[in-house]
Coordinates of C-alpha atoms in Angstrom, one line a residue:
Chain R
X1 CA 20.8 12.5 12.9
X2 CA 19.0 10.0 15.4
X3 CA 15.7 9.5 12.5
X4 CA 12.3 9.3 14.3
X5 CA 10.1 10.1 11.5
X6 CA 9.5 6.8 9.5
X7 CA 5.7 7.3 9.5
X8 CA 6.6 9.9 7.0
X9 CA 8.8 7.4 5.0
X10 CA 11.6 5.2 6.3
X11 CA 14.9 6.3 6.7
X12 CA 17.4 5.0 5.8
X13 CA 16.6 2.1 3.5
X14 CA 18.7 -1.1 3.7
X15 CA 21.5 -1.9 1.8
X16 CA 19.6 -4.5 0.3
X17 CA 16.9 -2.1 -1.1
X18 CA 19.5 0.2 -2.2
X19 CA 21.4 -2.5 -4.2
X20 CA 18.1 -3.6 -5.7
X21 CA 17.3 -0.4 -7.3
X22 CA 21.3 0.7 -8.3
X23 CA 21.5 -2.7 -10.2
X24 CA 17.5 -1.9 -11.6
X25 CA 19.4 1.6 -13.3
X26 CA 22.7 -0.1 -13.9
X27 CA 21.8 -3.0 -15.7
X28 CA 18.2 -3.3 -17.0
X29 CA 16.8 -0.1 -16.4
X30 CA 14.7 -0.5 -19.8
X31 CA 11.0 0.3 -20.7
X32 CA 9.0 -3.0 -19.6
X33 CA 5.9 -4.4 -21.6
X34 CA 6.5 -1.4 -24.6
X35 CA 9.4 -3.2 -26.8
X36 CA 10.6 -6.9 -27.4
X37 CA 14.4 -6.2 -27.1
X38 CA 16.2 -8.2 -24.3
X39 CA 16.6 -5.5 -21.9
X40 CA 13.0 -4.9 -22.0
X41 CA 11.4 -8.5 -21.3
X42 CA 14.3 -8.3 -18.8
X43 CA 12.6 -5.1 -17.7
X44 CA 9.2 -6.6 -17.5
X45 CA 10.1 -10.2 -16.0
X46 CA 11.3 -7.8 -12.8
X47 CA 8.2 -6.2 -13.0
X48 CA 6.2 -9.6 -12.6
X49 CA 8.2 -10.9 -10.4
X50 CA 7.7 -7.6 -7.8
X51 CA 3.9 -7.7 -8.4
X52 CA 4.2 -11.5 -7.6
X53 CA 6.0 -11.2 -4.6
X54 CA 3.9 -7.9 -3.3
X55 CA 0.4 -10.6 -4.4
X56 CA 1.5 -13.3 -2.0
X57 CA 3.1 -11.1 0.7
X58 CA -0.9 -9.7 0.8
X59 CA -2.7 -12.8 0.4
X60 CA -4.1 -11.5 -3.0
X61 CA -4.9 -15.0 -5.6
X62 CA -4.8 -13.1 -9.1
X63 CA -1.2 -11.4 -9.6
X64 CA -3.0 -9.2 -12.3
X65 CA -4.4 -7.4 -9.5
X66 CA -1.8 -5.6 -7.9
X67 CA -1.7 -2.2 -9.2
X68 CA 1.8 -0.2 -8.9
X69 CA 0.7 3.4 -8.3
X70 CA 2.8 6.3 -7.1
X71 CA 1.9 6.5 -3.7
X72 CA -0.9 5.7 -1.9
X73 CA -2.7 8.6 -2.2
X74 CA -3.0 7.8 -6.1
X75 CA -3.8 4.1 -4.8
X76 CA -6.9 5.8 -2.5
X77 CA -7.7 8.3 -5.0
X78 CA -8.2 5.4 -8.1
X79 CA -10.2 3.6 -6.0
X80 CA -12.4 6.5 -4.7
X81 CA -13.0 8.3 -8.4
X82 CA -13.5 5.3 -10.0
X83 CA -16.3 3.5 -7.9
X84 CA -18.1 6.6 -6.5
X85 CA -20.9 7.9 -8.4
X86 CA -23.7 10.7 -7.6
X87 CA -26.1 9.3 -5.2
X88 CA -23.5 7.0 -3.7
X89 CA -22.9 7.5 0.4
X90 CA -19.8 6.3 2.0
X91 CA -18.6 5.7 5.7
X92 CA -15.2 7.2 6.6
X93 CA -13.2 6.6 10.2
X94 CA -12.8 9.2 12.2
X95 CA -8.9 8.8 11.8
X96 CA -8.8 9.4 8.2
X97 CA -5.8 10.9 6.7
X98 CA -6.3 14.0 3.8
X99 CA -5.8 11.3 1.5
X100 CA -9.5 10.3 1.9
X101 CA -11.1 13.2 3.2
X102 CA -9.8 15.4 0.2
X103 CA -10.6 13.1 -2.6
X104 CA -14.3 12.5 -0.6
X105 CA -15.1 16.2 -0.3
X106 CA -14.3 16.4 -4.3
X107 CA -16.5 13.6 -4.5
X108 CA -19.3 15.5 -2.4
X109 CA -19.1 18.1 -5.1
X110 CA -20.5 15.5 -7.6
X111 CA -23.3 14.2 -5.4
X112 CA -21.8 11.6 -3.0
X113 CA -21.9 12.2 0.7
X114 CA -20.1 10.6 3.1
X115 CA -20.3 10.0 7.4
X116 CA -17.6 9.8 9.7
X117 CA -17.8 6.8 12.1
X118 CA -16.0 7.8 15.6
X119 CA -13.3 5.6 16.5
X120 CA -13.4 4.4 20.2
X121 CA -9.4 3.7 20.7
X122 CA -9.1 -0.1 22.0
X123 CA -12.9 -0.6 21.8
X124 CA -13.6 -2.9 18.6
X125 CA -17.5 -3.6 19.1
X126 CA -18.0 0.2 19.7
X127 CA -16.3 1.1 16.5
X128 CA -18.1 -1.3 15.0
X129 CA -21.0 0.0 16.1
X130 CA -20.2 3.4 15.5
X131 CA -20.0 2.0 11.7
X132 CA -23.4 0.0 12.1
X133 CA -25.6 2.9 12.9
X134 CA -24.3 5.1 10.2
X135 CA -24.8 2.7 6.9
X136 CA -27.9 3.7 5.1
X137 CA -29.2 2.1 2.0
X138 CA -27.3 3.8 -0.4
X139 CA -24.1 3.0 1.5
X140 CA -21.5 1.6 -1.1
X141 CA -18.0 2.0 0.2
X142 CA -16.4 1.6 3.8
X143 CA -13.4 3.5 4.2
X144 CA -11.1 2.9 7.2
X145 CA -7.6 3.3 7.6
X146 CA -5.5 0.3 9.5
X147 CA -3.4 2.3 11.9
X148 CA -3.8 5.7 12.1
X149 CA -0.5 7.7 11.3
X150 CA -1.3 10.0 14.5
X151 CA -2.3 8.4 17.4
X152 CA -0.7 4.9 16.3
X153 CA -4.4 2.8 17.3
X154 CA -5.2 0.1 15.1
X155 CA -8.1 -0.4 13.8
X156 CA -10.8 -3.4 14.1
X157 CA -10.4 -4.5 10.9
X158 CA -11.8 -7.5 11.1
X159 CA -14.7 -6.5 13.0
X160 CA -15.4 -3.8 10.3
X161 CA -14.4 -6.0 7.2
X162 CA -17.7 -8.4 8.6
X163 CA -19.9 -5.8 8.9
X164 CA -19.7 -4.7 5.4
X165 CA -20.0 -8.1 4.5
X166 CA -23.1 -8.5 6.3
X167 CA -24.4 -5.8 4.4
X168 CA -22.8 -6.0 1.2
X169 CA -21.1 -3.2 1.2
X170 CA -17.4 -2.5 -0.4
X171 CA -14.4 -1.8 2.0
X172 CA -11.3 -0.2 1.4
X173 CA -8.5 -0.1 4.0
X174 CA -5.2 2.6 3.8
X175 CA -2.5 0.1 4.9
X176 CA -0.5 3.5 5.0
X177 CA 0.9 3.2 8.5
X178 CA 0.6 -0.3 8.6
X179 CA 1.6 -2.8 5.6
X180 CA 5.3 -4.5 6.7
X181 CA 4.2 -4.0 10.6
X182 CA 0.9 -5.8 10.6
X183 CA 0.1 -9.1 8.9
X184 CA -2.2 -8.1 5.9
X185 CA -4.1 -10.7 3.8
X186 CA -6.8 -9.1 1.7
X187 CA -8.6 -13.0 0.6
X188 CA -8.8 -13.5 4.6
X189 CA -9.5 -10.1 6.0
X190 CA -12.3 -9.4 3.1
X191 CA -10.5 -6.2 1.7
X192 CA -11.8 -5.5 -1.5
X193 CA -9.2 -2.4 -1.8
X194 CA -5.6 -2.3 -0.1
X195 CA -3.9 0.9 -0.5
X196 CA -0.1 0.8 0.4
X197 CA 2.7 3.5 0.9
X198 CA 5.3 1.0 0.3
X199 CA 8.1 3.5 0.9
X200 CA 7.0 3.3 4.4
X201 CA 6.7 -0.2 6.2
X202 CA 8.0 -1.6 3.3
X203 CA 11.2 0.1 3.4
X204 CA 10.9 0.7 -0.3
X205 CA 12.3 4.2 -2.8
X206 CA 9.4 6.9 -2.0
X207 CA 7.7 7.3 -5.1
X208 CA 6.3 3.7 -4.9
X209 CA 2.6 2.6 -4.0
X210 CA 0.3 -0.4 -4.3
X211 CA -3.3 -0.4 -4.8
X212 CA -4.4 -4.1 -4.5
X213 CA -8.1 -4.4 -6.0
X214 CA -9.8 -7.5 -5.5
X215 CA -13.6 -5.9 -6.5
X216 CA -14.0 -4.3 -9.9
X217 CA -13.3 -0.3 -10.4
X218 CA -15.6 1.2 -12.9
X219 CA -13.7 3.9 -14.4
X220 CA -10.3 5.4 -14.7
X221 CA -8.9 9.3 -13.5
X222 CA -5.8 9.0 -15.8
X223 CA -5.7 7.4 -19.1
X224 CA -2.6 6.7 -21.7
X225 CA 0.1 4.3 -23.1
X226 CA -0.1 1.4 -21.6
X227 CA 1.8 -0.7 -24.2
X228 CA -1.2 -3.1 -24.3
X229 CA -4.3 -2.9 -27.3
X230 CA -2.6 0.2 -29.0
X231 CA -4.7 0.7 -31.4
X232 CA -7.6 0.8 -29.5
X233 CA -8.7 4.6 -28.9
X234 CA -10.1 3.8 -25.2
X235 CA -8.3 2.7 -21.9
X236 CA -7.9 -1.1 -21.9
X237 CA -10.0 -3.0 -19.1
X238 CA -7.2 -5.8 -18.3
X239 CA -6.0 -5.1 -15.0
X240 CA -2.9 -4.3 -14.1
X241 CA -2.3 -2.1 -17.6
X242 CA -5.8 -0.2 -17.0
X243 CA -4.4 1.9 -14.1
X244 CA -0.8 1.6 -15.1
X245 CA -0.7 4.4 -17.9
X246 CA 2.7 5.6 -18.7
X247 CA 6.3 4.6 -18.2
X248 CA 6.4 3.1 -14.5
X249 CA 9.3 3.2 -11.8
X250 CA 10.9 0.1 -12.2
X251 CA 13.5 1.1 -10.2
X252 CA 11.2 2.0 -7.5
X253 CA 9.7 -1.1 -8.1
X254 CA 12.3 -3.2 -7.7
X255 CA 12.7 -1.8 -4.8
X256 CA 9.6 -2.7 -3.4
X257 CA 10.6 -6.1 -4.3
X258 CA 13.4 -6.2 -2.6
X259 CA 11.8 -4.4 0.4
X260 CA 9.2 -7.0 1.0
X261 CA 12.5 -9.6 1.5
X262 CA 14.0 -7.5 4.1
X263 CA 10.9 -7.3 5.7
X264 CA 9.8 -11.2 4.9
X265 CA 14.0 -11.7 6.2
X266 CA 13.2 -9.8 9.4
X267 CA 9.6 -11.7 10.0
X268 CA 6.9 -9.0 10.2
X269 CA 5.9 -10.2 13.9
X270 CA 9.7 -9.8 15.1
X271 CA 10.0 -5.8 13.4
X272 CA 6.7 -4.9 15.2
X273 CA 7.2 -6.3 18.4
X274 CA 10.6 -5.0 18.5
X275 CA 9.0 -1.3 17.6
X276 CA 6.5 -1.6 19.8
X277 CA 8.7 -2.5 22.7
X278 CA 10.1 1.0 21.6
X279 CA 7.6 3.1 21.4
X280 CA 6.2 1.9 25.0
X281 CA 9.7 2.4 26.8
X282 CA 9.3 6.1 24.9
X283 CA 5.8 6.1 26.2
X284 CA 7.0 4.9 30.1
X285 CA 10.1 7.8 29.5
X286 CA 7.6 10.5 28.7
X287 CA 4.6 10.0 31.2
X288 CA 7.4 10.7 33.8
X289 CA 7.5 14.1 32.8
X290 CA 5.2 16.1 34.4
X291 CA 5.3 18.9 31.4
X292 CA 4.2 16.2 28.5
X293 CA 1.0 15.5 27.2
X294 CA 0.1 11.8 25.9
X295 CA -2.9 11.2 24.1
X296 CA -3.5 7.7 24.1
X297 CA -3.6 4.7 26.4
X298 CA -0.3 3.0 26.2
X299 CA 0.8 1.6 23.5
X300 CA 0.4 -2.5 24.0
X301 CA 0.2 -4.8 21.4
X302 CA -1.6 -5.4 19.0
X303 CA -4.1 -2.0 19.8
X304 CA -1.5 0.1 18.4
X305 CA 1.3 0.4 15.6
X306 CA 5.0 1.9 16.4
X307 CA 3.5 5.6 16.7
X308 CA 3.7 8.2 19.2
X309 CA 2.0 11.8 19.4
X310 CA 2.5 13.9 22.5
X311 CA 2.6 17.5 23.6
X312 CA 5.2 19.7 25.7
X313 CA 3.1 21.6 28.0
X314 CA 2.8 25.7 26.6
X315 CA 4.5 24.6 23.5
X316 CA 4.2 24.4 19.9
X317 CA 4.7 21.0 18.6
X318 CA 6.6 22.6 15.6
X319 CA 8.6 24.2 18.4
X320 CA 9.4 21.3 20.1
X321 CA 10.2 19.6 16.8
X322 CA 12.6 22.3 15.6
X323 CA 14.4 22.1 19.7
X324 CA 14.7 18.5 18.9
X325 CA 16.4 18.8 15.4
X326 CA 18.8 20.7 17.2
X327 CA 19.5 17.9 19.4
X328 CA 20.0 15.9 16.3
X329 CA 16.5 14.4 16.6
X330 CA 14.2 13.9 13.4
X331 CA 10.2 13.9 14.4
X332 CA 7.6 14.9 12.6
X333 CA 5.4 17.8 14.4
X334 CA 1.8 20.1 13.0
X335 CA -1.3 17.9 11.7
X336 CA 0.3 15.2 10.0
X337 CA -1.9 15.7 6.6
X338 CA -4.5 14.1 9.2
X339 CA -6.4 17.4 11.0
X340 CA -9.5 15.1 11.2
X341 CA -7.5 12.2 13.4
X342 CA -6.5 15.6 15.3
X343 CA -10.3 16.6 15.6
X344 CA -10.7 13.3 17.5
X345 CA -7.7 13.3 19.1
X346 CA -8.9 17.2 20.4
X347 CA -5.1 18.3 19.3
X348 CA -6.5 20.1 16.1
X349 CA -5.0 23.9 17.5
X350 CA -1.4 22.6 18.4
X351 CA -0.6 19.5 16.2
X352 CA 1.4 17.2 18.4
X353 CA 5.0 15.9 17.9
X354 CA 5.1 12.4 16.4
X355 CA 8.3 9.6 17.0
X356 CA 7.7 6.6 14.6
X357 CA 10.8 4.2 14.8
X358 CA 12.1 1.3 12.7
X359 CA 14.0 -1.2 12.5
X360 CA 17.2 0.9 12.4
X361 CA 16.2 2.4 16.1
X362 CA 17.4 1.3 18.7
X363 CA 17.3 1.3 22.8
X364 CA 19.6 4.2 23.0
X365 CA 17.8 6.1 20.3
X366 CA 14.9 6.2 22.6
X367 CA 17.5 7.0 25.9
X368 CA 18.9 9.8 24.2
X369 CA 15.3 10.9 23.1
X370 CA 14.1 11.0 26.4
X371 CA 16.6 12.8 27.7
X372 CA 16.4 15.5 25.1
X373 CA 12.9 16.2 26.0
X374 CA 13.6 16.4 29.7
X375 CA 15.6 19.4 28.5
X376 CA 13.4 21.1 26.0
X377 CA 10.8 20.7 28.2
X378 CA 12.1 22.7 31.3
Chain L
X1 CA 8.0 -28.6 -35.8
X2 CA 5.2 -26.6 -35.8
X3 CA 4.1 -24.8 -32.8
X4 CA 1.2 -23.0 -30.9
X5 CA 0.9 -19.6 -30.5
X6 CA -1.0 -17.5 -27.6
X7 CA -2.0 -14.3 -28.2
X8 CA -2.5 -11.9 -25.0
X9 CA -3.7 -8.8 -24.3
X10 CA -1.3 -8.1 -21.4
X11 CA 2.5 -8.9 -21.1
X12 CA 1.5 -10.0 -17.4
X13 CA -0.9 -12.0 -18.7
X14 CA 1.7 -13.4 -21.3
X15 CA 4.4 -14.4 -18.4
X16 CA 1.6 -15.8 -16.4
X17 CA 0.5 -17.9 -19.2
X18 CA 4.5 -19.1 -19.9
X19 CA 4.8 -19.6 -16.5
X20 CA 1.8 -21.8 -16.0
X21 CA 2.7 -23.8 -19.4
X22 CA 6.1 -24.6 -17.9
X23 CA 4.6 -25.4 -14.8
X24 CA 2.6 -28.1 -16.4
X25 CA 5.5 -29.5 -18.3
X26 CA 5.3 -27.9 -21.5
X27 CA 7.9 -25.6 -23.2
X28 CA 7.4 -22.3 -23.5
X29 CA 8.9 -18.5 -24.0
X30 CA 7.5 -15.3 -24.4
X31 CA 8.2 -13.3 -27.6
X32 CA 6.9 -10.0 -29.0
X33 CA 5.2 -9.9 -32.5
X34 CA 6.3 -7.4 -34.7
X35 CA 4.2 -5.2 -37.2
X36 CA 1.1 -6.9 -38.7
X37 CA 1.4 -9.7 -36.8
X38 CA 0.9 -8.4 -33.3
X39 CA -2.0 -9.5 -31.8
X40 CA -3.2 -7.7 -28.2
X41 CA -0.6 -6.4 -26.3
X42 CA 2.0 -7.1 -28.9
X43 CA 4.1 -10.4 -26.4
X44 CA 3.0 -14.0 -27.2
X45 CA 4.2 -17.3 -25.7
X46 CA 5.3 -19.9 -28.1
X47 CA 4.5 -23.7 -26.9
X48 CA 4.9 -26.9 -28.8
X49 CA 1.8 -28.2 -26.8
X50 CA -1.3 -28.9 -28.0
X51 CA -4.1 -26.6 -28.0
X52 CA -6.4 -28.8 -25.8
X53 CA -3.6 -29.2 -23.2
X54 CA -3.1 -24.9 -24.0
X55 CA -6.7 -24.1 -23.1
X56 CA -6.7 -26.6 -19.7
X57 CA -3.8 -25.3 -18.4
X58 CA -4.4 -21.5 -18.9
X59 CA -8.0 -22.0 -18.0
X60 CA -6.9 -23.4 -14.4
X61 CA -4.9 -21.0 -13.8
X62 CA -7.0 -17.9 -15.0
X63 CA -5.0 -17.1 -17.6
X64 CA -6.9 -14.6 -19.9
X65 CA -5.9 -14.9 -23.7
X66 CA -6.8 -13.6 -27.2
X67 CA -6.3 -16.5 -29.2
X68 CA -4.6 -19.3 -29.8
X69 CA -2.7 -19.9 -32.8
X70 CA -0.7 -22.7 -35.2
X71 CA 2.5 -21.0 -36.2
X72 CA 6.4 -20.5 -35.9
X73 CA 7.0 -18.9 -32.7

């Protein structure tokens, strides 16, 4: 199977991953921070040592605040519940994955309202501007996603990042499609709230996630055993332990670890620009072809991350996804958990077939990818 | 000899604090505390530094702690 559908997670892992986390359940696999036996501190000194490494491989100064989550949808949704209260109004991109817009229209139900800021594809100072004219004075929270996980355009982070700083407003960024592509430093880009999948980019075990929280979050959404103040009856404030209730994945963990040194091994700059040189001979391949639809401009660096979407002419894109699994191929077709990135992209009736490679593509994946779709598209 | 114990509330505040105290020179290992005696999270560091050099060193490195303590470690 020729595997085209690493925006959905990465596949396969490296060796080096795998090792990490079959050594994790071999030899240490014990509860960390609960118990002061050997295999336990040994448990917890891997623990530190992952949130370590993810706290310097995003720029964040206080290791304390990198908060291992299961995905990061439960990285978005912490962050969302715990800052939002009635009265509160937030600005969303138009690009937005269900992980925001489901937890925001929850949060509507309580009293906070939200705005969707159009994106204007490879025009910073517009989107900008599209955020500018929507903040209001109750504006607390900017909520834009890095890359988005349909159409692959970056976002102007920086541009954004300034503006809420310019009016003192919080800013949380979904580093879904983009953390292990993209640089990230949340001191330097002013991200008060990074939310990773770190099964993605990161080519770490799915189950794993990062919230990185710089800024305070008022209040928790899930509550336990944290091995830390037992005996008081309330959540403990320290971070990470307040949003860490419950037996973590080490193993996961470890992975993630050991993820951010293939990546770090690789050099982020060398995987993307090797992607993106990729996804724009994919891009050259399929404007050829009279019967495909492409939704974006093409895909230069840095506007865009190692994503794809595109039609087949009078097709279904869960059609053409199921021709191309016969083929061998894996994409990922329908609305990507995204329909508003859809709305915007005006695909929101057909979906659109997705390719997202990695660093296990390669030239001929592409070749042979091409020529599949020159077939199911006659 | 008598040593200096540091109480935390978090075990990653506990290998922080060890970390930084070795960093800076002084000895120092993480335990856990058992029954009565556990403080916080239940993990302590055990240094045979003084508390002055204790409180400058986790204090510069934002190192958040409960207490610090004379004691066998």
């Amino acid at each position: 199977m020729r595997y085209l559908d690493n925006a959905a997670t990465t596949f396969p892992k490296p060796p080096s991953v795998v090792t990490a986390v079959n050594n994790c359940l071999k030899f240490y696999s014990a509860n960390p921070g609960r118990s002061g036996h050997l295999l336990s501190l040994r448990a917890a000194e891997s623990l530190y040592k992952s949130r370590k490494k993810a706290a310097e491989f995003f720029g964040c100064k206080n290791v304390e605040n990198v908060i291992f989550t299961l995905n990061c949808t439960t990285a978005i949704n912490f962050v969302l519940k715990g800052i939002l209260n009635p009265g509160d109004h937030v600005i969303c991109s138009s690009f937005e994955h269900n992980a925001v817009v489901r937890p925001m229209n929850e949060l509507v139900k309580k009293g906070v309202s939200y705005d969707i800021a159009h994106v204007f594809m490879g025009d910073p100072v517009a989107t900008r501007n599209s955020f500018e004219a929507l903040i209001k004075d109750n504006t607390k929270l900017i909520v834009c996603t890095h890359a988005s996980n349909v159409s692959g355009a970056v976002m102007p982070i920086k541009e954004i990042s300034e503006l809420c700083k310019e009016y003192g407003i919080l800013f949380m960024v979904d580093a879904a499609q983009s953390a292990g592509v993209l640089p990230i430093d949340v001191t330097n880009m002013g991200i008060d709230y990074l939310c990773v999948a770190s099964h993605k980019g990161l080519y770490a075990p799915m189950g794993t996630g990062i919230l990185i929280a710089t800024a305070p979050i008022e209040r928790t959404i899930i509550e336990g055993g944290t091995g830390t103040m037992s005996l008081l009856d309330l959540q403990p404030d320290m971070l990470p332990d307040r949003f860490e209730s419950g037996t973590i994945n080490l193993s996961g963990i470890v992975g993630v670890s050991s993820g951010i040194n293939f990546v770090k091994s690789k050099g982020i700059s060398n995987i993307y620009s090797a992607e993106i040189k990729l996804v724009s001979m994919l891009y050259d391949g399929l404007r050829r072809n009279n019967n495909v639809i492409l939704y974006t401009d093409y895909p230069k660096a840095p506007d865009f991350v190692p994503v794809l979407s595109f039609n087949i002419r009078g097709q279904h894109s869960e059609d053409v996804a199921r021709s191309l699994n016969d083929y061998g191929i894996a994409v990922r077709a329908g609305l990507h958990c995204a329909p508003l990135a859809h709305k915007t992209l005006g695909t929101i009736n057909t979906g659109t077939v997705r390719v997202s490679p990695s660093v296990y593509t390669n030239v001929t994946d592409i070749e042979y990818f091409i020529n599949c779709i020159k077939k199911v598209s006659k | 000899m008598e040593k200096n114990i540091i109480n935390t509330g978090s075990i990653t505040y506990a290998i922080r604090g060890r970390d930084a105290l070795r960093a800076n020179g002084c000895k120092a290992y993480m335990f856990r505390k058992s029954g009565k005696d556990a403080v916080g999270c239940g993990y302590s560091v055990s240094t045979e530094c003084s508390e002055e050099k204790i409180i400058k060193v986790l204090n510069n490195y934002g190192v958040k702690y409960i207490s610090i303590v004379a004691g066998e470690g």
